[in-house]
Coordinates of C-alpha atoms in Angstrom, one line a residue:
M3 CA 1.5 11.4 54.9
N4 CA 1.4 14.0 52.3
D5 CA -1.2 13.5 49.5
K6 CA -0.7 16.7 47.9
V7 CA -0.2 16.3 44.3
T8 CA 2.4 18.9 42.6
I9 CA 1.4 20.4 39.3
Q10 CA 4.3 21.0 36.9
Q11 CA 4.7 24.3 35.4
L12 CA 5.4 24.8 31.8
A13 CA 7.2 27.8 30.7
T14 CA 5.4 29.4 27.8
G15 CA 8.3 31.1 26.0
V16 CA 6.5 34.4 25.9
P17 CA 8.3 37.1 27.8
G18 CA 6.4 38.4 30.8
L19 CA 3.6 35.9 30.5
D20 CA 4.8 33.3 33.0
A21 CA 4.9 36.2 35.7
I22 CA 1.3 37.0 35.3
L23 CA 0.1 33.3 35.0
G24 CA 1.7 32.5 38.6
G25 CA 4.6 30.6 37.2
G26 CA 3.6 29.2 34.0
L27 CA 1.0 26.9 32.5
P28 CA -0.1 23.9 34.5
E29 CA 0.8 20.7 32.9
F30 CA -2.3 18.7 31.7
S31 CA -4.4 21.9 31.8
F32 CA -7.1 22.6 29.3
N33 CA -7.1 26.4 28.3
L34 CA -8.8 29.0 26.2
I35 CA -7.4 31.7 24.3
V36 CA -10.1 34.1 23.4
G37 CA -10.3 37.8 22.1
T38 CA -11.5 40.1 19.5
P39 CA -10.4 39.7 15.7
G40 CA -6.8 40.6 15.1
S41 CA -5.8 40.7 19.0
G42 CA -3.2 38.0 18.4
K43 CA -4.9 34.7 19.4
T44 CA -3.3 32.4 16.7
T45 CA 0.1 34.0 17.3
L46 CA 0.2 33.5 20.9
A47 CA -0.8 30.0 20.4
H48 CA 2.0 29.4 17.7
Q49 CA 4.6 31.1 20.0
I50 CA 3.6 29.0 23.1
M51 CA 3.6 25.8 20.7
F52 CA 7.1 26.4 19.2
A53 CA 8.4 27.1 22.7
L54 CA 7.1 23.6 24.1
A55 CA 6.9 21.1 21.3
T56 CA 9.8 18.8 20.7
P57 CA 9.8 15.4 18.8
E58 CA 9.6 13.6 22.2
R59 CA 6.8 15.7 23.2
P60 CA 5.1 16.7 20.0
A61 CA 2.3 19.1 19.5
L62 CA -0.9 18.8 17.3
F63 CA -2.5 21.8 15.7
F64 CA -6.0 21.4 14.4
T65 CA -7.4 24.1 12.2
M66 CA -11.3 24.4 11.7
L67 CA -12.8 27.1 9.2
G68 CA -10.3 29.6 9.8
E69 CA -6.8 30.2 7.7
P70 CA -5.6 26.9 6.2
P71 CA -2.4 25.7 7.5
L72 CA -0.3 26.9 4.4
K73 CA -1.5 30.3 4.8
M74 CA -1.3 30.6 8.2
L75 CA 2.4 29.3 8.5
R76 CA 3.4 31.7 5.8
Y77 CA 2.5 34.6 7.9
Q78 CA 3.8 33.1 11.2
Q79 CA 7.1 32.0 9.7
Q80 CA 8.0 35.9 9.8
F81 CA 8.3 35.6 13.6
S82 CA 11.7 34.9 15.1
F83 CA 10.1 32.1 17.3
F84 CA 9.3 30.1 14.1
D85 CA 11.4 27.0 13.5
A86 CA 10.9 25.2 10.4
G87 CA 12.7 22.3 11.5
K88 CA 10.0 21.5 13.9
I89 CA 7.2 21.1 11.4
N90 CA 6.2 17.5 10.8
T91 CA 8.7 16.5 13.4
A92 CA 7.6 18.3 16.7
I93 CA 4.5 19.9 15.4
H94 CA 1.7 18.3 13.2
F95 CA -1.0 20.5 11.4
V96 CA -4.5 18.8 10.6
N97 CA -6.9 20.7 8.6
L98 CA -10.5 19.7 9.8
S99 CA -12.2 22.4 7.5
D100 CA -13.8 19.5 5.3
D101 CA -15.5 17.8 8.0
V102 CA -16.6 20.9 9.8
S103 CA -18.2 22.1 6.6
I104 CA -20.8 19.5 6.2
G105 CA -21.6 19.8 9.8
N106 CA -21.0 16.0 10.8
F107 CA -19.7 17.0 14.4
D108 CA -19.4 13.3 15.4
K109 CA -17.0 13.1 12.5
V110 CA -14.9 15.8 13.6
L111 CA -14.6 14.6 17.1
A112 CA -13.7 11.1 15.9
R113 CA -11.1 12.4 13.6
I114 CA -9.5 14.6 16.4
A115 CA -9.6 11.6 18.7
A116 CA -7.9 9.4 16.1
E117 CA -5.1 12.0 15.5
V118 CA -4.6 12.1 19.0
E119 CA -4.3 8.6 19.4
A120 CA -1.9 8.3 16.5
Y121 CA 0.7 11.1 17.5
S122 CA 0.1 10.8 21.4
P123 CA 0.9 14.7 21.7
A124 CA 1.7 16.3 24.6
F125 CA 0.2 19.6 23.4
V126 CA -2.9 20.0 21.5
F127 CA -4.5 23.0 20.0
V128 CA -7.6 23.7 18.0
D129 CA -8.2 26.9 16.2
S130 CA -10.9 28.2 16.4
F131 CA -14.3 27.2 18.2
R132 CA -15.9 30.4 16.9
S133 CA -15.6 29.2 13.5
V134 CA -17.4 26.1 14.4
M135 CA -20.3 28.0 16.1
L136 CA -20.9 29.9 13.1
E137 CA -20.9 27.0 10.7
A138 CA -23.3 25.2 13.0
G139 CA -25.9 27.9 12.7
R140 CA -26.1 26.8 9.0
Q141 CA -26.5 23.2 9.6
A142 CA -29.4 21.1 10.2
Q143 CA -29.7 20.1 13.9
D144 CA -30.5 16.3 13.7
K145 CA -27.2 15.4 14.3
L146 CA -25.0 16.1 17.4
N147 CA -25.8 19.8 18.1
L148 CA -23.2 22.6 18.6
Q149 CA -23.6 22.5 22.4
Q150 CA -23.1 18.8 22.8
F151 CA -20.0 19.1 20.4
I152 CA -18.6 21.9 22.4
Q153 CA -19.2 20.0 25.8
Q154 CA -17.5 16.7 24.2
L155 CA -14.7 18.3 22.9
G156 CA -14.1 20.0 26.2
T157 CA -14.3 16.7 27.8
H158 CA -12.0 15.2 25.4
L159 CA -9.5 17.9 25.8
T160 CA -9.5 17.9 29.5
G161 CA -9.4 14.0 29.6
W162 CA -6.3 13.6 27.5
Q163 CA -2.8 13.4 29.2
A164 CA -1.9 16.6 27.3
T165 CA -1.8 20.4 27.9
T166 CA -4.5 21.7 25.5
F167 CA -5.9 24.8 24.0
L168 CA -9.0 26.2 22.4
I169 CA -8.7 29.3 20.4
G170 CA -11.6 31.4 19.3
E171 CA -13.1 34.9 18.9
Y172 CA -15.2 36.2 21.7
V173 CA -16.6 39.6 22.3
S174 CA -17.2 40.3 25.9
E175 CA -20.7 41.9 25.4
G176 CA -22.2 38.5 24.6
P177 CA -23.1 35.8 27.0
P178 CA -20.0 33.5 27.7
P179 CA -20.2 30.0 25.9
A180 CA -20.4 27.0 28.4
I181 CA -17.2 25.8 27.4
F182 CA -15.8 28.6 29.9
T183 CA -17.0 26.6 32.8
V184 CA -15.0 23.6 31.9
A185 CA -11.7 25.1 31.3
D186 CA -9.0 25.5 33.6
G187 CA -7.4 28.4 32.1
L188 CA -8.9 31.3 30.2
L189 CA -6.7 33.8 28.7
A190 CA -8.6 36.9 27.2
L191 CA -6.8 39.4 24.6
E192 CA -8.2 42.8 23.7
Q193 CA -7.0 45.7 21.3
H194 CA -8.0 49.3 21.6
I195 CA -7.4 51.8 18.5
S196 CA -7.4 55.4 19.5
R197 CA -6.2 57.9 17.1
N198 CA -2.9 56.8 15.6
S199 CA -2.2 54.4 18.3
M200 CA -3.1 50.8 19.0
V201 CA -3.0 49.2 22.5
R202 CA -3.1 45.5 23.4
K203 CA -4.1 44.2 26.4
L204 CA -4.1 40.6 28.2
Q205 CA -6.2 39.5 31.2
I206 CA -5.9 36.0 32.9
L207 CA -9.6 35.6 33.8
K208 CA -9.2 31.8 35.2
M209 CA -6.3 29.6 36.1
R210 CA -6.9 26.7 38.3
G211 CA -4.7 26.1 41.3
Q212 CA -2.3 29.2 40.7
A213 CA -2.3 32.7 42.2
T214 CA -2.3 34.8 39.0
R215 CA -1.6 38.7 38.7
P216 CA -5.0 40.3 38.4
G217 CA -5.7 43.4 36.1
M218 CA -5.1 44.2 32.8
H219 CA -1.4 43.8 31.5
T220 CA -0.3 45.5 28.1
F221 CA 1.5 43.5 25.3
R222 CA 3.1 44.2 22.3
I223 CA 3.5 41.9 19.1
T224 CA 7.1 42.5 17.4
G225 CA 9.1 40.6 15.1
D226 CA 9.8 38.3 18.0
G227 CA 6.0 37.7 18.8
F228 CA 4.4 38.4 22.1
E229 CA 6.1 40.4 24.9
V230 CA 3.9 41.0 27.9
F231 CA 4.5 43.8 30.2
P232 CA 3.0 42.8 33.8
A233 CA 1.3 45.7 35.6
A234 CA 3.7 47.1 38.4
I235 CA 2.8 45.8 41.8
V236 CA 2.8 48.4 44.6
R237 CA 3.5 46.3 47.8
D238 CA 1.7 47.4 50.9
D239 CA 4.0 45.6 53.6
R240 CA 6.1 48.6 54.1
G241 CA 3.6 50.9 56.2
T242 CA 2.5 54.3 54.7
P243 CA 4.2 55.7 51.7
D244 CA 6.1 58.2 54.0
D245 CA 7.4 55.3 56.2
A246 CA 8.1 53.3 53.1
N247 CA 10.2 56.1 51.4
Q248 CA 12.0 56.8 54.8
A249 CA 12.8 53.2 55.2
V250 CA 14.3 53.0 51.6
A251 CA 16.0 56.2 52.0
S252 CA 19.5 55.9 54.0
K253 CA 21.6 58.4 55.5
E254 CA 23.7 58.8 52.5
R255 CA 23.3 62.1 50.6
L256 CA 24.0 62.4 46.8
S257 CA 25.4 65.3 45.3
M258 CA 23.3 67.0 42.5
G259 CA 26.4 68.3 40.6
V260 CA 25.4 72.0 40.6
P261 CA 27.6 74.0 43.2
G262 CA 25.2 75.4 45.9
L263 CA 22.3 73.1 45.2
D264 CA 23.5 70.6 47.6
D265 CA 23.6 73.2 50.5
M266 CA 19.9 74.3 49.7
L267 CA 18.9 70.6 50.0
G268 CA 20.3 70.3 53.3
G269 CA 23.5 68.5 52.3
G270 CA 22.4 66.7 48.9
L271 CA 19.7 64.7 48.1
P272 CA 19.1 61.7 50.5
A273 CA 19.9 58.5 48.4
G274 CA 16.5 56.5 47.6
Y275 CA 14.5 59.6 47.3
S276 CA 12.5 60.8 44.6
L277 CA 12.9 64.5 43.5
L278 CA 10.5 66.6 41.2
V279 CA 11.9 69.5 39.4
A280 CA 9.1 71.7 38.1
G281 CA 9.2 74.7 36.0
P282 CA 8.4 76.6 33.0
S283 CA 9.7 76.1 29.4
G284 CA 13.5 77.3 29.3
S285 CA 14.0 77.1 33.0
G286 CA 16.8 74.8 32.9
K287 CA 15.1 71.5 34.3
T288 CA 16.9 69.2 31.9
I289 CA 20.2 70.8 32.3
L290 CA 19.8 70.2 36.3
A291 CA 18.8 66.7 35.5
T292 CA 21.9 66.2 33.3
A293 CA 24.2 67.5 35.8
F294 CA 22.6 65.1 38.4
L295 CA 23.5 62.0 36.1
A296 CA 27.0 63.6 35.2
E297 CA 27.9 63.8 39.0
G298 CA 26.9 60.2 39.4
V299 CA 29.0 59.3 36.5
R300 CA 32.0 61.2 37.9
L301 CA 31.5 59.4 41.1
G302 CA 31.5 56.0 39.5
E303 CA 27.7 55.5 39.8
A304 CA 25.8 54.3 36.9
G305 CA 22.8 56.1 35.8
I306 CA 19.6 56.0 33.4
M307 CA 17.8 58.7 31.6
V308 CA 14.2 58.0 30.3
A309 CA 13.9 61.0 27.7
F310 CA 10.4 61.9 26.0
E311 CA 11.3 65.4 24.8
Q312 CA 10.8 65.5 21.2
T313 CA 13.6 68.3 20.4
P314 CA 16.5 67.7 22.8
S315 CA 19.3 70.5 22.9
Q316 CA 22.4 69.7 21.1
S317 CA 24.5 70.5 24.1
R318 CA 22.2 68.1 26.2
T319 CA 22.2 65.6 23.7
R320 CA 26.4 65.8 23.3
T321 CA 26.6 65.5 27.0
I322 CA 24.3 62.6 27.3
N323 CA 26.0 60.8 24.3
D324 CA 29.5 61.1 26.0
M325 CA 28.2 59.7 29.0
V326 CA 26.7 56.8 27.3
G327 CA 29.8 56.2 25.4
T328 CA 31.4 55.5 28.7
G329 CA 28.9 52.9 29.6
Q330 CA 28.0 54.4 32.9
L331 CA 24.6 55.9 31.6
G332 CA 21.7 54.0 29.8
L333 CA 19.3 55.8 27.7
I334 CA 15.6 55.0 26.9
N335 CA 14.7 57.6 24.3
T336 CA 11.3 57.1 22.7
R337 CA 8.9 59.0 20.8
A338 CA 6.1 56.2 20.2
L339 CA 2.6 57.1 20.8
D340 CA 1.2 54.0 21.8
L341 CA 3.4 53.1 25.0
S342 CA 1.9 52.1 28.4
I343 CA 3.5 53.2 31.8
D344 CA 4.0 49.3 32.5
E345 CA 6.1 48.8 29.4
I346 CA 8.4 51.9 30.4
V347 CA 8.6 50.4 33.8
Q348 CA 9.6 47.1 32.8
R349 CA 12.3 48.4 30.1
L350 CA 13.4 50.8 33.2
V351 CA 13.6 48.0 35.8
D352 CA 15.4 45.8 33.6
L353 CA 18.1 48.3 32.5
I354 CA 18.5 49.1 36.4
H355 CA 19.3 45.7 37.2
Q356 CA 21.5 45.3 34.2
M357 CA 23.5 48.4 34.9
Q358 CA 23.4 48.3 38.7
A359 CA 22.0 52.0 38.2
R360 CA 21.9 54.2 41.5
R361 CA 20.4 57.5 39.7
V362 CA 17.1 57.5 37.3
V363 CA 16.0 60.6 35.5
I364 CA 12.8 61.0 33.8
D365 CA 12.6 63.9 31.3
S366 CA 9.8 64.8 31.5
L367 CA 6.4 63.9 32.7
S368 CA 4.9 66.2 30.2
G369 CA 6.6 64.4 27.1
F370 CA 5.8 61.1 29.0
E371 CA 2.1 61.9 29.0
L372 CA 2.1 62.5 25.4
A373 CA 4.1 59.3 24.5
V374 CA 1.5 57.5 26.5
A375 CA -1.5 56.3 24.3
P376 CA -4.6 58.0 25.0
S377 CA -6.6 55.1 26.6
F378 CA -4.0 55.1 29.4
R379 CA -3.9 58.8 30.1
E380 CA -7.2 58.6 32.3
D381 CA -5.3 56.8 35.1
F382 CA -2.1 58.3 34.5
R383 CA -1.5 59.7 38.0
E384 CA -2.3 56.3 39.6
S385 CA 0.3 54.9 37.2
L386 CA 2.6 57.4 38.2
F387 CA 2.3 56.4 41.7
R388 CA 2.8 53.0 40.5
M389 CA 6.1 53.7 38.8
V390 CA 7.6 55.8 41.5
A391 CA 6.6 53.2 44.3
V392 CA 8.3 50.7 42.2
L393 CA 11.4 52.5 41.5
S394 CA 11.5 53.4 45.4
G395 CA 11.3 49.8 46.3
L396 CA 14.6 49.2 44.2
G397 CA 16.6 51.9 46.2
V398 CA 17.5 54.2 43.3
T399 CA 17.2 57.8 43.4
V400 CA 14.8 59.3 41.0
L401 CA 14.6 62.9 39.5
M402 CA 11.6 63.8 37.4
T403 CA 11.0 66.9 35.6
S404 CA 7.8 68.6 34.9
E405 CA 6.6 71.5 32.7
L406 CA 4.7 74.0 34.2
E407 CA 2.9 77.0 32.9
D408 CA 4.4 80.2 34.9
R409 CA 1.3 81.8 36.4
Y410 CA 3.5 84.4 38.4
T411 CA 1.0 84.7 41.0
D412 CA 0.7 81.3 42.3
L413 CA 3.0 78.2 43.0
R414 CA 2.0 75.0 41.2
F415 CA 4.2 72.1 41.3
S416 CA 2.7 69.6 38.6
P417 CA -0.3 69.3 36.4
Y418 CA -0.7 65.8 37.5
G419 CA -1.0 66.2 41.3
S420 CA 2.2 64.2 41.6
A421 CA 3.8 66.7 44.3
F422 CA 2.7 64.4 47.1
L423 CA 4.2 61.4 45.5
T424 CA 7.7 62.7 45.5
D425 CA 10.0 63.0 48.6
A426 CA 11.6 66.3 47.4
I427 CA 10.5 69.3 45.1
I428 CA 12.8 72.1 43.6
V429 CA 10.5 74.6 41.7
Q430 CA 11.9 76.8 39.1
R431 CA 10.4 80.1 37.8
Y432 CA 10.8 83.4 36.1
I433 CA 10.6 86.8 37.7
E434 CA 10.8 90.4 36.2
V435 CA 13.6 92.5 37.7
D436 CA 14.5 96.1 36.0
S437 CA 12.4 94.9 32.7
R438 CA 14.3 91.6 32.4
L439 CA 13.3 88.1 33.0
K440 CA 15.5 86.2 35.7
R441 CA 15.3 82.9 36.8
V442 CA 15.0 81.7 40.5
M443 CA 14.6 78.4 42.2
A444 CA 13.3 77.2 45.6
V445 CA 13.6 73.9 47.6
V446 CA 9.9 73.5 48.4
K447 CA 10.3 70.1 50.6
V448 CA 12.9 67.5 51.5
R449 CA 10.9 65.1 53.5
G450 CA 12.2 64.5 57.0
S451 CA 15.0 66.6 56.4
A452 CA 16.0 70.5 57.1
H453 CA 16.6 72.4 54.1
S454 CA 16.9 75.9 52.8
D455 CA 13.7 78.2 52.4
E456 CA 15.5 80.7 50.2
L457 CA 14.3 81.8 46.7
R458 CA 17.4 82.1 44.9
Q459 CA 18.6 83.6 41.6
Y460 CA 20.3 81.3 39.1
E461 CA 21.9 81.4 35.6
I462 CA 22.7 79.0 32.8
V463 CA 26.3 79.5 31.6
D464 CA 27.8 77.4 29.3
G465 CA 25.2 74.6 29.4
G466 CA 25.4 74.4 33.2
T467 CA 23.4 75.9 36.3
V468 CA 25.2 78.6 38.5
I469 CA 23.3 79.5 41.6
G470 CA 23.7 83.1 43.0
K471 CA 22.3 85.0 45.8
P472 CA 18.9 85.0 47.6
V473 CA 16.1 87.2 46.2
P474 CA 15.4 89.7 48.7
D475 CA 11.8 90.7 48.0
Y476 CA 10.1 87.1 48.0
E477 CA 6.7 88.5 48.6
G478 CA 6.9 91.2 46.2
I479 CA 7.9 88.6 43.3
L480 CA 4.5 86.9 44.1
G481 CA 2.8 90.0 43.5
G482 CA 1.6 90.1 47.0
R483 CA -1.0 87.3 46.6
P484 CA -1.0 84.2 48.7
T485 CA 0.4 81.0 47.4
Q486 CA -1.8 78.3 46.6
T487 CA -1.9 76.0 49.5
S488 CA -4.6 73.1 48.2
G489 CA -5.8 71.6 44.9
P490 CA -3.8 69.4 42.5
G491 CA 0.0 69.9 42.4
S492 CA -0.1 71.7 45.7
I493 CA 1.9 71.0 48.8
D494 CA -0.6 69.6 51.4

């Protein structure tokens, strides 16, 4: 005999939220939505309410001393999720400000209970408990006090056959209210402002009976409301990073679209590998990356370019636009200054599935770092690891470019220490020959594969890369100094 009770999960209607909740909201649960002022608590509650409420399963929204319903609705109706047809049919607003302002909490509880009995709602929202707490401090304590009110309100909310929400401001530095222990679910919102960017984050601190996704997850509020970008999960069930990459990569080799480069790589780039192309400004990294995508399009393979460069060349723009026009190339081109890596990864993964893409170019990591909000740059290297791991898990072949300062006397492959993350590295640089600057490139590594160790000259002709002969005096080019063999960006 199985006495296990199955708890139905409710879809919130908020993109990305159900994934971090562990599938959705448990039916008949009592949830808290807390956060700093302006973090989007009421907007999140309204988006969930409009998604769930129907005339057969109505919602009650109680307002305390915050915004009156008419003012609140005036702003909420700007969002696409707002449905005026549901007001007074599937959704009913009740203003409790008069009862709360006189401090008669017995009357407030009685009013809430009466409205619930009258409408038999499937969903109940109370906004906000913070305003009640502030008002209570100005009232005499000879009646039902604040602590008793909050406890009894929580008891009522958990006891009703309804999915309930209590909304309020909460600053994490202060002691948590006692109501936190009663709640089944606790959703905490934060926002951080740094220079000209604002980053919003959401964390599921508690959700009884469900395996939620841990950590902070970024979200954005647009005209469609909330969109949550779950933090990428790096699965550890495929062995070591080296084993994982080799397991994903097949024996198939992809052509780079540059004559001679496939031979330098040992027959092309193994499918499913990640390749870092590092070099100074003007060395032709983007041209090589564009050729890689164009070769895929020529072979009937869809590709995606994620572009962060501020001033793309006209020739590259023309080539990319031509490929986008064929429908075989997806383009994510953004210059926003408040991005998170999780947001980019989510958009990229969705586009990969949509287009069944096999090749992905990220141009460049330097521009990517500038596009990411300052509050995310501290863990940029860790985030890059998560991104590469997610893309490798999808089996796509990834080419990333990285801007480097040409030091002439040593070899450094990435300022982010990302060389160890990739399966292959091509380094480009300048040398001086007869008082002229020449471009040279070398394949530094192709994991698990034999490759050329030659340093070869190349030229950029008509927007393409033409590889020439090997450079005879490698040691002289490096100035007779040993190459760097340890530290950030080196080959271990």
